[in-house]
Amino acid sequence: MAETKDIPANPPHRQAHTDDRYDPHRIEEKWHARWQADPSLFAADPADSKRKKYYVLEMLPYPSGVLHMGHVRNYAIGDALARYMWMQGYNVLHPMGWDSFGLPAENAAIKNKVPPRQWTLQNIAAMKKQMNRMGFSYDWSREVTTCLPEYYRWNQWFFLKLYEKGLAYRKNSKVNWCPECATVLANEQVVGGNCWRHEDTPVVQRELEQWFLRTTAYAEELLHGLDRLEGWPEKVKTMQRNWIGRSEGALVEFKIDGRVGSVGNKVAVFTTRIDTIYGATSIQLAPEHPLVSDLIGNDPSLHAKVEEMLAEQNKAKERGEVESMEKHGVFLERYAINPFNGEKIPIWVANYILMDYGTGAIMSVPAHDERDYEFAQKYGLDIRVVILPRRIGEPPAEGEPEKPVLPYTPKDSLLINSGEFSELSNQEAIQKMTAYAEQHGFGKATVTYRLKDWGISRQRYWGTPIPMVYCEKDGVVPVPEDRLPVLLPDNVDITLQGGSPLARVPEFVNAKCPKCGGAARRETDTMDTFVDSSWYFYRYTSPQSSGKPFETANIDYWFPIDQYIGGVEHAILHLIYSRFWTKFMRDLGLVHNDEPATRLFTQGMVIKDGAKMSKNKGNVVSPDDMVARFGADSTRCYALFAAPPDRDLDWQEAGVEGVHRFLSRVYRFIVRNAGAANGASGRNGSGAVTAEQLSPKARQIQRRLHQTIKRVTDDFQGRWHFNTCVAAIMEFVNELYGAEEEISAGKFPPQLLAEVQRKVVLLLEPFAPYLASELWEMLCEKGNLLRQRWPEYDAALAKEDEIEYPVQINGKLRSRITVPVDSPEDLVRERALAEEKVKATVEGKQIVKVIVVPGKLVNVVVR
RNA sequence: GCGAAAGUGGCGGAAUUGGCAGACGCACCAGACUUAGGAUCUGGCGGGUAAAACCGUGGGGGUUCGAGUCCCCCCUUUCGCACCA
């Protein structure tokens, strides 16, 4: 009690002042207005800048009209990084735009009778307002809006280039059709075989003539390029590898026995296991295989059976039950000849053969393939073993059965019953048998991919018109470059259902043939919106460019993107398409980089009560609501604090409150102490005060400050653990509160106090930029915080004088000793053994050894 | 079925290379200040015990002076792929 005399009865930090209350709304509105008034604050220097560049990019949103928490998290991460990189002295490009074509605008138009364009532009305005309110540091002078002709004309231009190079072509193909919407859906809008908007409406397949982009031309490069993308998550790279699905094998032709139809007298199969060809006991065709009807001929009962199979398959597809379908087949009563042994084997049609993979036909080897085995068992087909784990006559290894368990599929065994190839290893057999087939003209080595060409035609209104016309005389004719853009007409009645809305606009459809000038019909399909997002980030470098999509010189400076940030849901589609687009543009000579982005980060989802936020579940937390209650700083700071960025984040309102309390504490500390420090020059380190002149507590604060700078910096750039960055600052602020009695008693040199406050504010800038700006000004500092340098940590000042060693006995904590830092091991050992508790515990036992881990601990091993 | 990631207090999460498990925050408890407190400040807070001992990172084994961390087996959850020949 006695010492309380020295301390004011009501020390300042124990009082609630009305004037030191943290009012985020007052602060944020003030700075919001200033930032809006001066867009240059967040603008990147031009590409001819001598400064080193940093391009940080968040995936552009679809302008649905409201920002959700997932956006906020994504952008809070990107914004923290952008601000940090500015403070590291980089010229930072941090742009934002709108992926603004797409079906929701059309749906909204039908529902609310608002033109898609108007609906979209309103939404953009609303979301932009929300983003600005969050305080994101976007360079809006580079904003890209994909539904505007200035942008989409370049989609058309690229399309013409693709067409010129033979990378855009037209063919008949099946598309997803929702009868309820009366429109085509993108693959990603088909959920479990049903329409995403009408969850009980199965999507049907419709055959339509469509435009495709030849992504498969780059399959090999898209695959191998992944190996060099070290800054991409393994998960995403694996997904892309699987999607591309490269498979090495052989094409082998089997002659068809007997009469020959119009399609040919051979059937080609693709196999990765040509080494098992002596075990082939049937040929299996996909039901849609063109040979099927030829082989059936006029047999009505076979015809009916195959038809039935197709019908069943379609039904299963509609129900989304294709995977669980039982294997089913029909024998076509015809035979093929195995070119290796001349054997006649039956030809079947089977529902498990996919027409769009390989050749749509396989050789069936039941003994050595799971699916063929299941099928052969059901229909009693021959099962012939042609590979063994060991030589015939060799005894089985310990625990190995006498005969291999079928189906036996390993690739490191030996061939038997395979003519001249018997006794070869599988690997050797694959090479020799492929060569044999090639020599005899019935086969060759080949590579198959699962990746398919990208169908970009959409029978929708709200998209980029495909710049093609159809002329009776000249056929398919591209619109000449100088007549771009082909403008998307306004005032289109999209309530008319069925077919492309543009087909119902005569002014649009009726065109002149660019070649002959005669009457022609315009293409009325529009492009997939993934075209828009395949190259938008290049446009940010040259947003005003009018004669070209962008200036190559700007690309050379800014690209590749240093850090791309977005949701993992784009791992395949957008990220493959944009890699494809980059490679194509590189081959045109427009860019000189092979890949769009060197580093990719996929943040976790924002969930609430264990489930993804959704209107259906009623667990949506609105950013506006959070901002209204706690302010933008608390909201974004919580989004970074609550979990590491790659993990799912469980939104807890009490947590936002906690962060808000923390920011309040920072605010109040500086409000109370800014005056004491102002006037002192803390701007260049600790000024004139040396560490020795400080009181123990002041020295401790100085030490902790530098330790905190190190922790925040390391966690930020080393690991991207923003949660521990914020935690470290919290710890330091707690420490400051612990020292506040001494501070308010004037025992801290003003220089140190100024340095502490100044650096805390700088550390806070990436996480709570509004508050940081306000406090910066309160400290009488001037200028754009983003142009300030990130604080540097001083190892000498951070260094402890003493270190505490835990002392273990047989691995259990028994005591602690404190020794001067850098004490020699011998001294640490001596002090540990001299410790009373240790002595008592060790008493009467034999010390086997004493382990001293410098800077960590002491462990005494006794027996 | 295959592949990947994860499993730590009442909750979100820390522990970066094997070295004091539970930082920081929430919730809770106590105290201070108060006309008042859903404000603020201080302290406590894995289980267990009077206090220790002891037990604790999904379960079981192992390596090690020492394991949340490494190895083997198993369980659970999430995500991705799913007849790809």
mmCIF file of N, CA, C and O in Angstrom, chain A residues 227-254:
data_model
loop_
_atom_site.group_PDB
_atom_site.id
_atom_site.type_symbol
_atom_site.label_atom_id
_atom_site.label_comp_id
_atom_site.label_asym_id
_atom_site.label_seq_id
_atom_site.Cartn_x
_atom_site.Cartn_y
_atom_site.Cartn_z
ATOM 1 N N ASP A 227 5.779 -27.543 -63.185
ATOM 2 C CA ASP A 227 6.966 -27.918 -62.412
ATOM 3 C C ASP A 227 7.785 -26.693 -62.010
ATOM 4 O O ASP A 227 8.486 -26.715 -61.005
ATOM 5 N N ARG A 228 7.704 -25.647 -62.818
ATOM 6 C CA ARG A 228 8.513 -24.465 -62.512
ATOM 7 C C ARG A 228 7.759 -23.451 -61.661
ATOM 8 O O ARG A 228 8.313 -22.438 -61.259
ATOM 9 N N LEU A 229 6.483 -23.715 -61.400
ATOM 10 C CA LEU A 229 5.700 -22.770 -60.583
ATOM 11 C C LEU A 229 5.868 -23.100 -59.108
ATOM 12 O O LEU A 229 4.967 -23.612 -58.445
ATOM 13 N N GLU A 230 7.056 -22.780 -58.592
ATOM 14 C CA GLU A 230 7.361 -23.170 -57.216
ATOM 15 C C GLU A 230 6.520 -22.413 -56.196
ATOM 16 O O GLU A 230 6.306 -22.887 -55.089
ATOM 17 N N GLY A 231 6.044 -21.238 -56.580
ATOM 18 C CA GLY A 231 5.248 -20.451 -55.642
ATOM 19 C C GLY A 231 3.763 -20.767 -55.705
ATOM 20 O O GLY A 231 2.955 -20.022 -55.177
ATOM 21 N N TRP A 232 3.408 -21.870 -56.368
ATOM 22 C CA TRP A 232 1.995 -22.271 -56.419
ATOM 23 C C TRP A 232 1.759 -23.399 -55.436
ATOM 24 O O TRP A 232 2.635 -24.258 -55.253
ATOM 25 N N PRO A 233 0.577 -23.447 -54.836
ATOM 26 C CA PRO A 233 0.294 -24.526 -53.885
ATOM 27 C C PRO A 233 0.330 -25.889 -54.603
ATOM 28 O O PRO A 233 -0.174 -26.012 -55.720
ATOM 29 N N GLU A 234 0.910 -26.863 -53.938
ATOM 30 C CA GLU A 234 0.976 -28.221 -54.488
ATOM 31 C C GLU A 234 -0.418 -28.697 -54.876
ATOM 32 O O GLU A 234 -0.608 -29.340 -55.890
ATOM 33 N N LYS A 235 -1.379 -28.361 -54.030
ATOM 34 C CA LYS A 235 -2.747 -28.819 -54.252
ATOM 35 C C LYS A 235 -3.285 -28.378 -55.609
ATOM 36 O O LYS A 235 -3.882 -29.156 -56.338
ATOM 37 N N VAL A 236 -3.062 -27.114 -55.913
ATOM 38 C CA VAL A 236 -3.555 -26.576 -57.181
ATOM 39 C C VAL A 236 -2.819 -27.229 -58.352
ATOM 40 O O VAL A 236 -3.418 -27.599 -59.369
ATOM 41 N N LYS A 237 -1.529 -27.409 -58.187
ATOM 42 C CA LYS A 237 -0.755 -28.019 -59.274
ATOM 43 C C LYS A 237 -1.198 -29.471 -59.510
ATOM 44 O O LYS A 237 -1.316 -29.907 -60.654
ATOM 45 N N THR A 238 -1.460 -30.171 -58.427
ATOM 46 C CA THR A 238 -1.949 -31.549 -58.568
ATOM 47 C C THR A 238 -3.289 -31.573 -59.285
ATOM 48 O O THR A 238 -3.513 -32.393 -60.183
ATOM 49 N N MET A 239 -4.174 -30.665 -58.896
ATOM 50 C CA MET A 239 -5.488 -30.618 -59.543
ATOM 51 C C MET A 239 -5.338 -30.351 -61.042
ATOM 52 O O MET A 239 -6.031 -30.946 -61.863
ATOM 53 N N GLN A 240 -4.422 -29.445 -61.387
ATOM 54 C CA GLN A 240 -4.230 -29.146 -62.809
ATOM 55 C C GLN A 240 -3.616 -30.338 -63.537
ATOM 56 O O GLN A 240 -3.998 -30.641 -64.669
ATOM 57 N N ARG A 241 -2.674 -30.998 -62.888
ATOM 58 C CA ARG A 241 -2.065 -32.179 -63.518
ATOM 59 C C ARG A 241 -3.129 -33.237 -63.796
ATOM 60 O O ARG A 241 -3.171 -33.819 -64.870
ATOM 61 N N ASN A 242 -3.987 -33.466 -62.799
ATOM 62 C CA ASN A 242 -5.046 -34.454 -62.992
ATOM 63 C C ASN A 242 -6.010 -34.036 -64.089
ATOM 64 O O ASN A 242 -6.499 -34.866 -64.848
ATOM 65 N N TRP A 243 -6.281 -32.753 -64.127
ATOM 66 C CA TRP A 243 -7.214 -32.236 -65.121
ATOM 67 C C TRP A 243 -6.649 -32.429 -66.530
ATOM 68 O O TRP A 243 -7.361 -32.814 -67.452
ATOM 69 N N ILE A 244 -5.365 -32.145 -66.676
ATOM 70 C CA ILE A 244 -4.723 -32.327 -67.977
ATOM 71 C C ILE A 244 -4.630 -33.825 -68.285
ATOM 72 O O ILE A 244 -4.848 -34.255 -69.419
ATOM 73 N N GLY A 245 -4.339 -34.607 -67.281
ATOM 74 C CA GLY A 245 -4.437 -36.066 -67.385
ATOM 75 C C GLY A 245 -3.626 -36.692 -68.497
ATOM 76 O O GLY A 245 -4.149 -37.430 -69.326
ATOM 77 N N ARG A 246 -2.337 -36.392 -68.513
ATOM 78 C CA ARG A 246 -1.484 -36.962 -69.551
ATOM 79 C C ARG A 246 -1.275 -38.450 -69.301
ATOM 80 O O ARG A 246 -1.040 -38.872 -68.173
ATOM 81 N N SER A 247 -1.376 -39.228 -70.365
ATOM 82 C CA SER A 247 -1.236 -40.669 -70.225
ATOM 83 C C SER A 247 -0.493 -41.231 -71.431
ATOM 84 O O SER A 247 -0.916 -41.067 -72.562
ATOM 85 N N GLU A 248 0.627 -41.885 -71.151
ATOM 86 C CA GLU A 248 1.418 -42.468 -72.239
ATOM 87 C C GLU A 248 0.957 -43.883 -72.510
ATOM 88 O O GLU A 248 0.719 -44.651 -71.591
ATOM 89 N N GLY A 249 0.869 -44.225 -73.783
ATOM 90 C CA GLY A 249 0.446 -45.580 -74.109
ATOM 91 C C GLY A 249 0.630 -45.852 -75.588
ATOM 92 O O GLY A 249 1.519 -45.282 -76.221
ATOM 93 N N ALA A 250 -0.224 -46.720 -76.123
ATOM 94 C CA ALA A 250 -0.106 -47.077 -77.537
ATOM 95 C C ALA A 250 -1.485 -47.195 -78.153
ATOM 96 O O ALA A 250 -2.457 -47.537 -77.486
ATOM 97 N N LEU A 251 -1.537 -46.858 -79.440
ATOM 98 C CA LEU A 251 -2.729 -47.138 -80.236
ATOM 99 C C LEU A 251 -2.480 -48.469 -80.930
ATOM 100 O O LEU A 251 -1.419 -48.681 -81.509
ATOM 101 N N VAL A 252 -3.447 -49.368 -80.869
ATOM 102 C CA VAL A 252 -3.304 -50.650 -81.557
ATOM 103 C C VAL A 252 -4.572 -50.902 -82.367
ATOM 104 O O VAL A 252 -5.688 -50.721 -81.859
ATOM 105 N N GLU A 253 -4.377 -51.279 -83.612
ATOM 106 C CA GLU A 253 -5.537 -51.549 -84.461
ATOM 107 C C GLU A 253 -5.820 -53.043 -84.521
ATOM 108 O O GLU A 253 -4.918 -53.848 -84.769
ATOM 109 N N PHE A 254 -7.086 -53.375 -84.282
ATOM 110 C CA PHE A 254 -7.554 -54.761 -84.401
ATOM 111 C C PHE A 254 -8.385 -54.841 -85.681
ATOM 112 O O PHE A 254 -9.300 -54.030 -85.864
#
